[in-house]
XYZ file of C-alpha atoms in Angstrom:
736
model
C 40.010 -34.496 27.740
C 41.780 -37.298 29.584
C 41.253 -39.558 26.588
C 43.033 -37.049 24.305
C 45.495 -35.488 26.744
C 48.117 -34.502 24.159
C 45.735 -32.253 22.217
C 44.646 -30.214 25.199
C 48.030 -30.124 26.935
C 49.546 -28.922 23.656
C 46.950 -26.156 23.405
C 47.648 -25.156 27.018
C 51.395 -25.029 26.351
C 50.941 -22.773 23.307
C 48.720 -20.443 25.342
C 51.119 -20.559 28.259
C 54.023 -19.509 26.016
C 52.011 -16.654 24.460
C 50.793 -15.331 27.842
C 54.250 -15.650 29.370
C 55.885 -13.754 26.465
C 53.228 -11.031 26.564
C 53.438 -10.430 30.317
C 57.232 -10.663 30.476
C 58.022 -8.501 27.418
C 55.322 -5.889 28.155
C 56.253 -5.436 31.815
C 59.985 -5.443 31.059
C 59.408 -2.787 28.407
C 57.397 -0.673 30.881
C 60.091 -0.987 33.558
C 62.907 -0.149 31.162
C 61.033 2.843 29.768
C 60.143 4.131 33.256
C 63.741 3.719 34.477
C 65.070 5.593 31.437
C 62.511 8.386 31.731
C 63.092 8.818 35.471
C 66.884 8.768 35.068
C 66.701 11.285 32.184
C 64.542 13.726 34.138
C 66.104 13.449 37.580
C 69.681 13.615 36.306
C 68.915 16.134 33.534
C 69.892 14.229 30.395
C 71.140 16.629 27.728
C 69.381 17.060 24.387
C 72.678 17.693 22.619
C 76.412 17.822 23.233
C 78.628 20.075 21.151
C 82.108 21.513 20.836
C 83.106 24.921 19.474
C 86.358 26.660 18.577
C 86.042 29.273 21.339
C 84.479 29.657 24.758
C 80.810 30.696 24.845
C 78.645 32.457 27.417
C 76.559 29.573 28.782
C 74.310 31.876 30.830
C 73.438 34.016 27.820
C 72.644 30.998 25.644
C 70.626 29.441 28.451
C 68.524 32.558 29.010
C 67.914 33.184 25.316
C 66.764 29.637 24.558
C 65.222 28.732 27.948
C 67.771 25.969 28.460
C 70.455 24.658 30.769
C 73.978 24.811 29.325
C 77.076 23.546 31.111
C 80.687 23.049 30.083
C 82.084 19.586 30.683
C 84.392 17.290 28.803
C 85.916 13.886 28.251
C 89.412 12.462 28.082
C 90.399 8.976 26.934
C 93.149 7.739 29.241
C 95.084 4.471 29.100
C 94.989 2.781 32.512
C 96.943 -0.290 31.452
C 98.183 -1.449 28.033
C 95.060 -2.132 25.986
C 92.738 -0.816 28.738
C 91.049 2.547 28.186
C 89.077 4.681 30.637
C 86.888 7.508 29.340
C 87.010 10.149 32.060
C 84.165 12.680 32.359
C 84.229 16.018 34.147
C 81.741 16.225 37.029
C 78.542 17.964 35.911
C 76.214 19.850 38.270
C 73.369 21.084 36.035
C 73.199 18.790 32.987
C 74.132 15.083 32.700
C 74.463 14.826 36.469
C 76.038 11.478 37.451
C 74.089 9.204 39.803
C 75.935 7.499 42.641
C 75.126 3.784 42.656
C 77.329 3.097 45.679
C 79.880 5.136 47.605
C 80.144 8.918 47.278
C 80.833 11.670 44.759
C 84.442 12.137 43.776
C 86.446 14.912 45.403
C 90.108 15.868 45.214
C 92.239 12.976 43.846
C 89.115 10.780 43.745
C 87.286 9.091 40.899
C 83.994 7.271 40.416
C 83.948 4.276 38.050
C 81.180 2.351 36.381
C 80.557 -0.811 38.414
C 81.095 -3.395 35.649
C 84.532 -2.028 34.728
C 85.537 -1.724 38.385
C 84.441 -5.233 39.381
C 85.856 -6.858 36.233
C 89.280 -5.325 36.825
C 89.318 -5.597 40.620
C 88.869 -1.928 41.592
C 86.874 -1.760 44.814
C 85.765 1.371 46.663
C 88.825 2.756 48.475
C 91.305 1.203 46.001
C 93.611 3.349 43.901
C 93.787 3.532 40.108
C 96.404 5.294 38.007
C 94.904 7.574 35.353
C 97.110 9.703 33.097
C 100.077 9.174 35.411
C 98.212 10.272 38.543
C 96.769 8.088 41.299
C 93.081 8.425 42.127
C 91.110 6.806 44.936
C 87.904 5.060 43.862
C 85.189 6.892 45.829
C 82.197 5.002 44.419
C 80.351 3.532 41.460
C 78.551 5.933 39.134
C 75.827 5.897 36.482
C 75.823 8.480 33.685
C 72.549 9.523 31.982
C 74.413 10.413 28.754
C 76.446 7.184 28.732
C 73.998 4.440 29.751
C 75.178 1.899 27.181
C 78.903 1.758 27.927
C 80.602 1.272 24.549
C 83.555 3.200 23.196
C 81.898 4.011 19.862
C 79.026 2.885 17.657
C 81.410 0.681 15.659
C 82.364 -1.403 18.710
C 78.727 -2.560 19.209
C 79.356 -4.629 22.367
C 81.009 -3.534 25.595
C 84.090 -5.339 26.879
C 84.528 -4.179 30.509
C 88.034 -5.637 30.646
C 89.233 -3.077 28.064
C 86.876 -0.095 28.359
C 85.096 1.763 31.147
C 84.074 5.238 32.293
C 85.031 7.387 35.237
C 84.002 10.761 36.704
C 86.332 13.270 38.390
C 85.936 16.856 39.565
C 86.321 19.667 37.027
C 89.452 20.882 38.774
C 91.053 17.437 38.378
C 89.764 17.159 34.797
C 91.513 20.400 33.787
C 94.875 18.762 34.592
C 94.379 15.767 32.259
C 96.213 15.588 28.920
C 94.202 15.060 25.700
C 91.075 16.455 27.336
C 88.254 17.493 25.050
C 85.802 20.154 26.250
C 82.137 19.569 25.479
C 79.059 21.688 26.184
C 75.899 19.898 27.320
C 72.557 21.475 26.438
C 69.047 20.684 27.715
C 65.926 22.676 26.834
C 63.340 23.397 29.494
C 60.599 23.326 26.854
C 60.320 19.639 25.886
C 58.548 20.032 22.523
C 60.207 20.446 19.107
C 63.695 19.653 20.409
C 65.215 19.449 16.931
C 63.873 22.880 15.942
C 65.324 24.359 19.131
C 68.693 22.719 18.395
C 68.727 24.289 14.916
C 67.996 27.694 16.457
C 70.973 27.355 18.855
C 73.307 26.334 16.027
C 72.150 29.290 13.925
C 72.732 31.682 16.841
C 76.260 30.370 17.472
C 77.195 30.681 13.783
C 75.787 34.225 13.678
C 78.290 35.107 16.428
C 81.157 33.841 14.260
C 81.584 30.692 16.354
C 82.561 27.506 14.513
C 80.817 24.341 15.708
C 83.473 21.624 15.532
C 81.061 18.844 16.561
C 77.371 18.528 17.374
C 75.706 15.337 18.565
C 72.004 15.117 19.268
C 71.345 12.763 22.169
C 68.702 10.801 20.260
C 71.443 9.878 17.758
C 73.980 8.899 20.415
C 74.126 5.106 20.732
C 75.123 5.316 24.407
C 71.596 6.639 25.014
C 69.466 5.723 21.979
C 69.957 1.962 22.439
C 67.674 2.090 25.496
C 64.519 3.376 23.715
C 65.423 1.018 20.849
C 65.312 -1.938 23.250
C 61.993 -0.654 24.606
C 60.638 -0.545 21.055
C 61.837 -4.070 20.263
C 60.295 -5.469 23.445
C 57.013 -3.678 22.717
C 56.861 -5.235 19.238
C 57.799 -8.678 20.544
C 55.183 -8.452 23.302
C 52.489 -8.001 20.646
C 53.688 -10.050 17.673
C 54.766 -13.349 19.294
C 51.755 -13.782 21.648
C 49.323 -12.938 18.833
C 50.887 -15.562 16.560
C 50.756 -18.131 19.372
C 47.142 -17.196 20.164
C 46.234 -17.535 16.486
C 47.845 -20.972 16.434
C 45.876 -21.998 19.524
C 42.602 -20.620 18.107
C 43.049 -22.586 14.888
C 44.035 -25.707 16.837
C 41.235 -25.579 19.393
C 38.654 -24.543 16.813
C 39.686 -27.496 14.668
C 39.514 -29.875 17.639
C 36.085 -28.646 18.743
C 34.704 -28.795 15.204
C 35.846 -32.397 14.844
C 34.597 -33.341 18.298
C 31.144 -31.840 17.756
C 30.804 -33.311 14.270
C 31.922 -36.698 15.611
C 29.365 -36.486 18.422
C 26.504 -35.228 16.255
C 24.500 -38.414 16.818
C 24.992 -38.041 20.570
C 23.948 -34.372 20.440
C 20.829 -35.298 18.489
C 20.004 -37.956 21.091
C 20.354 -35.403 23.897
C 17.974 -33.136 21.987
C 15.453 -35.962 21.821
C 15.845 -36.624 25.554
C 14.946 -32.999 26.360
C 18.370 -31.365 26.856
C 18.339 -27.678 25.950
C 20.816 -25.936 23.690
C 22.012 -23.800 26.596
C 23.105 -26.923 28.518
C 24.923 -28.331 25.487
C 26.660 -25.014 24.839
C 27.744 -24.880 28.470
C 29.142 -28.407 28.234
C 31.242 -27.770 25.122
C 32.395 -24.323 26.289
C 34.066 -25.985 29.280
C 36.750 -27.375 26.941
C 38.149 -24.007 25.712
C 37.467 -22.413 29.096
C 39.618 -24.945 30.957
C 42.357 -24.889 28.305
C 42.535 -21.090 28.036
C 42.169 -20.424 31.776
C 44.873 -22.899 32.820
C 47.255 -21.912 29.982
C 46.798 -18.149 30.400
C 46.989 -18.136 34.209
C 50.084 -20.366 34.386
C 51.722 -18.398 31.557
C 50.971 -15.057 33.226
C 52.424 -16.256 36.545
C 55.578 -17.411 34.762
C 55.706 -14.073 32.937
C 55.552 -12.196 36.251
C 58.357 -14.326 37.678
C 60.515 -13.852 34.574
C 59.938 -10.080 34.342
C 62.243 -9.340 37.257
C 64.968 -11.626 35.867
C 64.695 -10.143 32.372
C 64.704 -6.562 33.686
C 67.777 -7.162 35.856
C 69.532 -8.815 32.924
C 68.878 -5.739 30.746
C 70.124 -3.463 33.520
C 73.525 -5.156 33.263
C 73.658 -3.919 29.641
C 71.932 -0.568 30.345
C 72.842 0.322 33.951
C 70.379 2.808 35.466
C 69.215 3.555 39.021
C 66.087 1.486 39.812
C 64.157 1.203 43.076
C 61.908 -1.776 42.314
C 60.297 -3.743 39.514
C 56.744 -2.610 38.745
C 53.938 -4.655 37.194
C 50.998 -3.433 35.164
C 48.033 -5.322 36.637
C 45.765 -4.436 33.712
C 48.174 -6.092 31.277
C 48.172 -9.256 33.398
C 44.360 -9.263 33.510
C 44.293 -8.723 29.735
C 46.765 -11.599 29.223
C 44.327 -13.913 31.055
C 40.970 -12.645 29.781
C 41.850 -12.063 26.118
C 42.660 -15.707 25.197
C 39.667 -16.920 27.243
C 37.357 -14.525 25.395
C 38.770 -15.305 21.939
C 38.855 -19.094 22.326
C 35.425 -19.326 23.941
C 34.063 -17.016 21.241
C 35.473 -19.193 18.454
C 34.098 -22.342 20.089
C 30.695 -20.725 20.681
C 30.437 -19.925 16.982
C 31.211 -23.540 16.059
C 28.726 -24.959 18.587
C 25.985 -22.563 17.521
C 26.394 -23.618 13.892
C 25.966 -27.315 14.764
C 23.100 -26.729 17.175
C 21.074 -25.004 14.460
C 20.774 -28.388 12.690
C 17.486 -30.207 13.495
C 17.776 -33.058 16.030
C 16.370 -35.663 13.597
C 19.158 -34.980 11.066
C 21.808 -35.076 13.798
C 20.496 -38.423 15.085
C 20.769 -39.907 11.588
C 24.424 -38.860 11.521
C 24.173 -37.214 8.103
C 26.146 -34.163 9.161
C 29.030 -36.338 10.309
C 29.384 -37.972 6.912
C 32.455 -36.835 5.040
C 31.949 -34.955 1.799
C 34.440 -34.924 -1.056
C 35.612 -31.346 -1.455
C 36.281 -29.500 -4.708
C 40.050 -29.984 -4.580
C 39.793 -33.753 -4.220
C 37.252 -33.915 -7.064
C 39.587 -31.980 -9.361
C 42.641 -34.108 -8.599
C 43.554 -36.806 -11.116
C 45.375 -39.417 -9.075
C 44.604 -42.559 -11.093
C 48.109 -42.957 -12.504
C 49.833 -42.543 -9.154
C 50.853 -45.362 -6.857
C 48.538 -46.340 -4.014
C 50.847 -45.003 -1.301
C 51.114 -41.599 -2.993
C 47.358 -41.383 -3.656
C 46.594 -42.314 -0.055
C 48.894 -39.643 1.386
C 47.634 -36.892 -0.944
C 44.006 -37.689 -0.099
C 44.832 -37.576 3.612
C 45.859 -33.941 3.143
C 43.080 -32.667 0.883
C 40.306 -34.341 2.906
C 41.186 -32.224 5.916
C 42.228 -28.773 4.684
C 41.883 -27.149 8.111
C 44.264 -29.699 9.592
C 46.749 -29.211 6.743
C 46.539 -25.416 7.042
C 47.170 -25.565 10.777
C 50.232 -27.766 10.276
C 51.505 -25.517 7.485
C 51.071 -22.369 9.581
C 52.694 -24.000 12.607
C 55.743 -25.141 10.634
C 56.104 -21.636 9.142
C 56.133 -20.140 12.665
C 58.599 -22.763 13.940
C 60.847 -22.138 10.914
C 60.860 -18.393 11.562
C 61.794 -18.945 15.213
C 64.578 -21.375 14.317
C 66.101 -19.225 11.576
C 65.671 -15.812 13.243
C 68.878 -16.074 15.258
C 70.727 -17.578 12.296
C 69.583 -14.672 10.108
C 70.862 -12.081 12.585
C 74.196 -13.884 12.823
C 74.438 -14.158 9.028
C 73.601 -10.461 8.621
C 76.220 -9.280 11.121
C 78.761 -11.727 9.727
C 78.102 -10.530 6.168
C 78.443 -6.864 7.122
C 81.696 -7.644 8.940
C 83.365 -9.703 6.220
C 81.745 -8.326 3.056
C 81.391 -4.795 4.365
C 83.939 -3.508 6.873
C 86.834 -5.878 6.162
C 86.335 -5.641 2.430
C 85.974 -1.843 2.197
C 88.565 -0.638 4.705
C 92.133 -1.384 3.645
C 93.607 0.346 6.702
C 94.044 -0.101 10.439
C 93.656 3.369 11.977
C 91.637 6.471 11.237
C 92.531 9.788 12.886
C 90.171 12.788 12.716
C 91.633 16.170 13.660
C 89.871 18.921 15.579
C 90.377 21.364 12.687
C 91.049 21.225 8.952
C 94.700 20.828 7.958
C 96.567 21.602 4.742
C 99.861 20.475 3.286
C 101.450 17.041 3.139
C 100.160 14.400 5.604
C 102.597 12.269 7.658
C 104.616 9.689 5.718
C 102.821 6.394 5.160
C 99.371 7.911 5.654
C 96.626 9.083 3.324
C 94.451 12.159 3.819
C 90.682 12.439 3.494
C 87.953 14.960 4.203
C 84.452 14.437 5.560
C 81.275 16.322 6.399
C 78.218 15.170 8.314
C 75.144 16.235 6.353
C 71.363 15.903 6.680
C 68.609 15.819 4.072
C 66.929 19.170 3.541
C 63.440 17.641 3.409
C 64.095 15.358 6.402
C 66.831 16.433 8.802
C 66.374 13.213 10.803
C 68.222 11.416 7.987
C 71.972 12.059 8.150
C 75.083 10.541 6.588
C 78.732 11.306 5.818
C 80.059 12.822 2.611
C 83.694 11.672 2.290
C 86.339 13.107 0.001
C 89.174 10.708 -0.891
C 92.067 10.618 -3.324
C 90.714 9.384 -6.684
C 93.276 6.566 -6.874
C 93.007 5.562 -3.210
C 93.731 1.991 -2.169
C 92.552 2.580 1.398
C 88.870 2.461 0.455
C 87.890 -0.434 -1.809
C 84.526 -0.198 -3.524
C 82.820 -2.467 -6.051
C 79.712 -2.369 -8.183
C 76.838 -4.873 -8.176
C 78.797 -7.147 -10.523
C 81.777 -7.281 -8.175
C 84.002 -5.078 -10.350
C 86.161 -2.603 -8.402
C 85.324 1.084 -8.774
C 87.384 4.111 -7.782
C 85.941 7.223 -6.078
C 86.621 9.342 -9.168
C 82.952 10.278 -9.178
C 80.081 10.625 -6.708
C 79.456 7.129 -5.303
C 76.827 6.233 -2.698
C 76.941 3.001 -0.709
C 74.099 0.513 -1.127
C 72.484 1.068 2.334
C 72.225 4.817 1.649
C 70.911 4.209 -1.869
C 68.238 1.852 -0.513
C 67.313 4.194 2.333
C 66.884 7.239 0.065
C 65.776 5.271 -3.012
C 68.698 6.625 -5.054
C 69.997 5.438 -8.402
C 72.635 6.830 -10.808
C 71.530 10.211 -12.145
C 69.443 11.148 -9.100
C 70.040 14.337 -7.110
C 70.236 14.539 -3.332
C 70.027 17.933 -1.570
C 71.582 18.198 1.884
C 72.716 20.796 4.366
C 75.966 20.700 6.306
C 75.286 20.366 10.030
C 78.298 22.614 10.738
C 77.779 25.600 8.424
C 74.059 25.079 7.663
C 74.538 25.606 3.894
C 72.600 23.574 1.345
C 74.349 21.559 -1.364
C 73.110 19.265 -4.119
C 75.016 16.193 -5.290
C 74.374 14.071 -8.372
C 74.692 10.315 -7.764
C 76.913 8.774 -10.447
C 77.454 5.247 -9.103
C 76.177 2.879 -6.381
C 78.743 0.777 -4.481
C 77.716 -2.682 -3.327
C 78.987 -2.443 0.243
C 77.295 -2.542 3.657
C 80.080 -0.852 5.640
C 77.893 2.185 6.312
C 75.939 5.073 4.788
C 78.432 7.185 2.804
C 78.674 9.359 -0.271
C 82.232 9.191 -1.628
C 83.712 11.762 -4.032
C 87.177 12.918 -5.162
C 88.966 14.996 -2.520
C 89.499 18.047 -4.758
C 85.794 18.059 -5.707
C 84.857 17.785 -2.017
C 87.066 20.745 -1.076
C 85.619 22.841 -3.925
C 82.037 21.973 -2.899
C 82.659 22.888 0.751
C 84.752 25.971 0.054
C 88.041 24.603 1.392
C 91.608 24.895 0.064
C 92.468 22.303 -2.606
C 94.877 20.417 -0.341
C 92.712 20.565 2.809
C 91.902 17.449 4.846
C 90.268 16.670 8.210
C 91.761 13.239 8.851
C 94.249 10.603 7.807
C 94.283 6.819 7.351
C 97.233 4.814 8.556
C 98.436 1.241 9.014
C 100.505 2.175 12.072
C 99.469 3.803 15.379
C 100.470 7.473 15.537
C 100.834 10.043 18.313
C 99.826 13.709 18.096
C 100.086 16.780 20.349
C 97.392 17.280 22.980
C 94.098 18.571 21.600
C 94.980 17.970 17.948
C 92.983 14.761 17.433
C 89.201 14.731 17.851
C 88.692 10.971 17.438
C 90.596 7.786 16.691
C 89.111 4.693 15.076
C 90.747 1.272 15.069
C 89.428 -1.077 12.373
C 90.722 -4.057 14.361
C 88.688 -2.885 17.360
C 85.578 -2.582 15.183
C 86.104 -6.094 13.809
C 86.657 -7.406 17.337
C 83.458 -5.658 18.487
C 81.394 -7.302 15.765
C 83.051 -10.623 16.537
C 82.092 -10.203 20.183
C 78.526 -9.411 19.103
C 78.411 -12.613 17.036
C 79.682 -14.597 20.029
C 77.018 -13.010 22.246
C 74.318 -14.265 19.858
C 75.058 -17.905 20.736
C 72.749 -18.255 23.777
C 69.948 -16.386 22.002
C 70.206 -18.626 18.933
C 70.193 -21.813 21.014
C 67.254 -20.529 23.059
C 65.231 -19.755 19.931
C 66.038 -23.156 18.435
C 64.881 -24.890 21.620
C 61.668 -22.825 21.766
C 60.979 -23.487 18.083
C 61.647 -27.191 18.585
C 59.068 -27.340 21.400
C 56.452 -25.332 19.453
C 57.025 -27.384 16.301
C 56.911 -30.652 18.249
C 53.583 -29.713 19.872
C 52.001 -28.729 16.555
C 53.272 -31.675 14.507
C 52.469 -34.169 17.295
C 48.905 -32.885 17.665
C 48.234 -32.912 13.926
C 49.797 -36.352 13.500
C 47.708 -37.554 16.443
C 44.578 -36.243 14.698
C 45.534 -38.167 11.569
C 45.827 -41.345 13.639
C 42.496 -40.781 15.435
C 40.626 -40.023 12.212
C 42.179 -43.023 10.466
C 41.459 -45.589 13.178
C 39.184 -47.619 10.907
C 41.677 -47.525 8.025
C 44.573 -48.512 10.296
C 42.500 -51.396 11.697
C 41.648 -52.603 8.178
C 45.293 -52.414 7.176
C 46.176 -54.647 10.114
C 43.419 -57.088 9.092
C 44.777 -57.176 5.523
C 48.265 -57.973 6.805
C 50.059 -54.617 6.422
C 53.247 -54.487 8.449
C 53.891 -51.867 11.112
C 56.464 -50.048 8.974
C 54.060 -49.850 6.029
C 51.201 -48.530 8.182
C 53.481 -45.957 9.832
C 54.752 -44.818 6.449
C 51.230 -44.412 5.045
C 49.617 -42.757 8.062
C 52.386 -40.933 9.914
C 54.396 -39.797 6.878
C 51.426 -38.322 5.041
C 52.303 -34.829 6.339
C 55.859 -34.776 4.972
C 54.984 -32.596 1.961
C 53.187 -30.053 4.205
C 56.165 -29.878 6.590
C 58.626 -29.288 3.726
C 56.318 -26.686 2.148
C 55.925 -24.942 5.515
C 59.693 -24.723 5.887
C 60.130 -23.299 2.383
C 57.391 -20.692 2.985
C 58.893 -19.806 6.364
C 62.159 -18.570 4.804
C 60.713 -15.664 2.714
C 58.293 -14.836 5.556
C 61.250 -14.563 7.941
C 63.428 -12.499 5.584
C 60.572 -10.055 4.991
C 59.907 -9.712 8.728
C 63.591 -9.247 9.599
C 63.982 -6.702 6.781
C 61.105 -4.647 8.192
C 62.643 -4.887 11.694
C 66.092 -3.776 10.459
C 64.579 -0.809 8.610
C 62.600 0.294 11.668
C 65.746 0.162 13.829
C 68.188 1.637 11.283
C 68.011 5.215 12.614
C 68.450 4.138 16.235
C 71.207 1.617 15.554
C 72.933 4.037 13.145
C 74.020 0.856 11.365
C 72.261 -0.616 8.340
C 72.268 -4.401 8.497
C 71.793 -6.412 5.302
C 69.193 -9.178 5.455
C 71.228 -12.302 4.786
C 70.774 -15.988 5.567
C 73.671 -18.352 5.050
C 72.857 -21.430 2.938
C 74.358 -23.762 5.543
C 72.143 -22.226 8.232
C 69.115 -22.831 5.998
C 70.219 -26.435 5.631
C 70.722 -26.765 9.400
C 67.265 -25.259 10.010
C 65.737 -27.803 7.621
C 67.470 -30.634 9.491
C 66.079 -29.328 12.812
C 62.531 -29.079 11.407
C 62.659 -32.574 9.924
C 64.162 -33.914 13.163
C 61.222 -32.373 15.042
C 58.863 -34.048 12.580
C 60.547 -37.435 13.051
C 60.381 -37.141 16.856
C 56.640 -36.349 16.642
C 56.087 -39.357 14.372
C 58.038 -41.565 16.764
C 55.810 -40.419 19.658
C 52.663 -41.250 17.638
C 53.719 -44.797 16.766
C 52.366 -46.052 20.093
C 48.949 -44.699 19.169
C 49.011 -46.630 15.902
C 50.171 -49.797 17.655
C 47.330 -49.580 20.221
C 44.554 -49.598 17.603
C 43.061 -53.164 17.547
C 41.945 -55.058 14.444
C 38.446 -55.227 15.921
C 38.053 -51.474 15.328
C 37.144 -52.156 11.683
C 34.448 -54.650 12.736
C 32.937 -52.129 15.175
C 32.684 -49.509 12.448
C 30.977 -51.998 10.161
C 28.467 -52.980 12.871
C 27.662 -49.335 13.601
């Protein structure tokens, strides 16, 4: 092992990385899930939040459906120019705020989320002006229904300098302008939540009550991002360590096979001297045992140390009350024992195969003689130059070595390009989706349907949130627009502009539901519960969201509204409306800025992945190149005897893997895009955003440069090995 340090240290590093990732990601996922579950139960996280056009009897609804129902509300207040605070009414039964520090807010007091308060210099005891009234900051709060503090799903990333949340008493809340009352609902029976929600909606409609908005908590990004992160960490904790373990198994199995075959004469001699197979097995099993034990133990220790850091980092994005970091001891034991068991098992199989060969044959060295495989026999290399023939034969004479290098480069390529792919996807959706489709700056949605002429300089639209009849988990917006609108710009797959004069679905929705022109889609309106069927007439090539666009008059006819009815307007200028008239406001500039902030936040992750991929790729390429050098010692020695220069020897020996490295990179790109596509699809419902799988050409080129740079560094490190091989090596081989 000391003679071939690089091989075994490289194997240990790969195992260390896999064990570290497994322990860190698994334990972080467990901690995040436990914190979310505890917070949800102790502070009574709602199952849904809804608004209606009249006051309801919360006690009656609660008794009938075995649930807790409480009236609360929110109000968006400008603290300073460009700085918004979403103020919540204090809840006592559902969505109860947790006090992180300080005390609950009383008269003329307010609790703020810590990040907003600290970023803007609001300490406990300081005053803050909200809606023209001064409040004293009584403490820092955590809200179970607003864990991920973002203004809306379009903003994506939180900017605490411009947005935060606060909690005040209900008496104080009732004095705020632009307040919006919301009922919070939580069922005591925790099974079939969606069915129970449907029953409540049906009951309210039967009483003649109009539901103006209904949001299930599992669809609310301020909450759903937490279980999404748990899911991502769970997948990462399985996928990455398994790939690393597979790499190590192939590597160590290949090393042991070559070692045992190379020492077959020695093994046969030991047989003749009376050594038993058990003793020989024990000797060779020490190699994988030492490698796997050291790598797994060190990796697990590092994983334990990093778990606390990773968990605390995630709590800055998803603030929740936590007492301490917990560790699953069985997972740590598994992280140590699993690689030891697998690697020792693989090595035992290899040893057993060799030890079944009679000692006399082993002593003659026949099993160590190289055989020409089928691929090499079929190749016709006579017309090629010597250098090319030599390099091709180096690859086909050791298929296991070539496969290991190919697999390793594919993995390194996927790691390098993963961050670039995410950045390309978000960038594409921003520039080719949102910016391209929305030719407006502000969207205002009213609390009730309006008729007549909209304000000057604006354009009206109508919208309904619908769900599939056969799968009510799948929801999207049906939008009615003016047929000649310039506010919404759509195009077909050829890039030609199309107008919403017919039923047009966006590409993400078409892909999700497998729709094409001529297909029918049957939905029910989440507000009135009625079923409707739409015929798809066109598919728009845009990734701005999941929408079905249709002419406004057709929309109003379908939904039984007056011909000139509309629920919202689009504008290029900011507008003001009387209190309670507007349900929501969307700024396209804010959405663009949010995506831009998300892209900026990807920087550290991308650099970290590139560095990790560089290390993994360097280990793999260096080990394989080192094997080439060791197995070509006699050839290298002969080349030196025949007068080959250093550059020529390096080019023949060290550059023989170039084709495999390039092929590995090319295979890594489709493997990555397929993996990322599957990940995006699995997260689409939670994210409520459909990301296209895109990879910028320049990023692909940059990834190729990084892979080839890694290859060149590995070759440079192996040059010393080539230089140390003496000319006498060829004479020794001849004498033997």
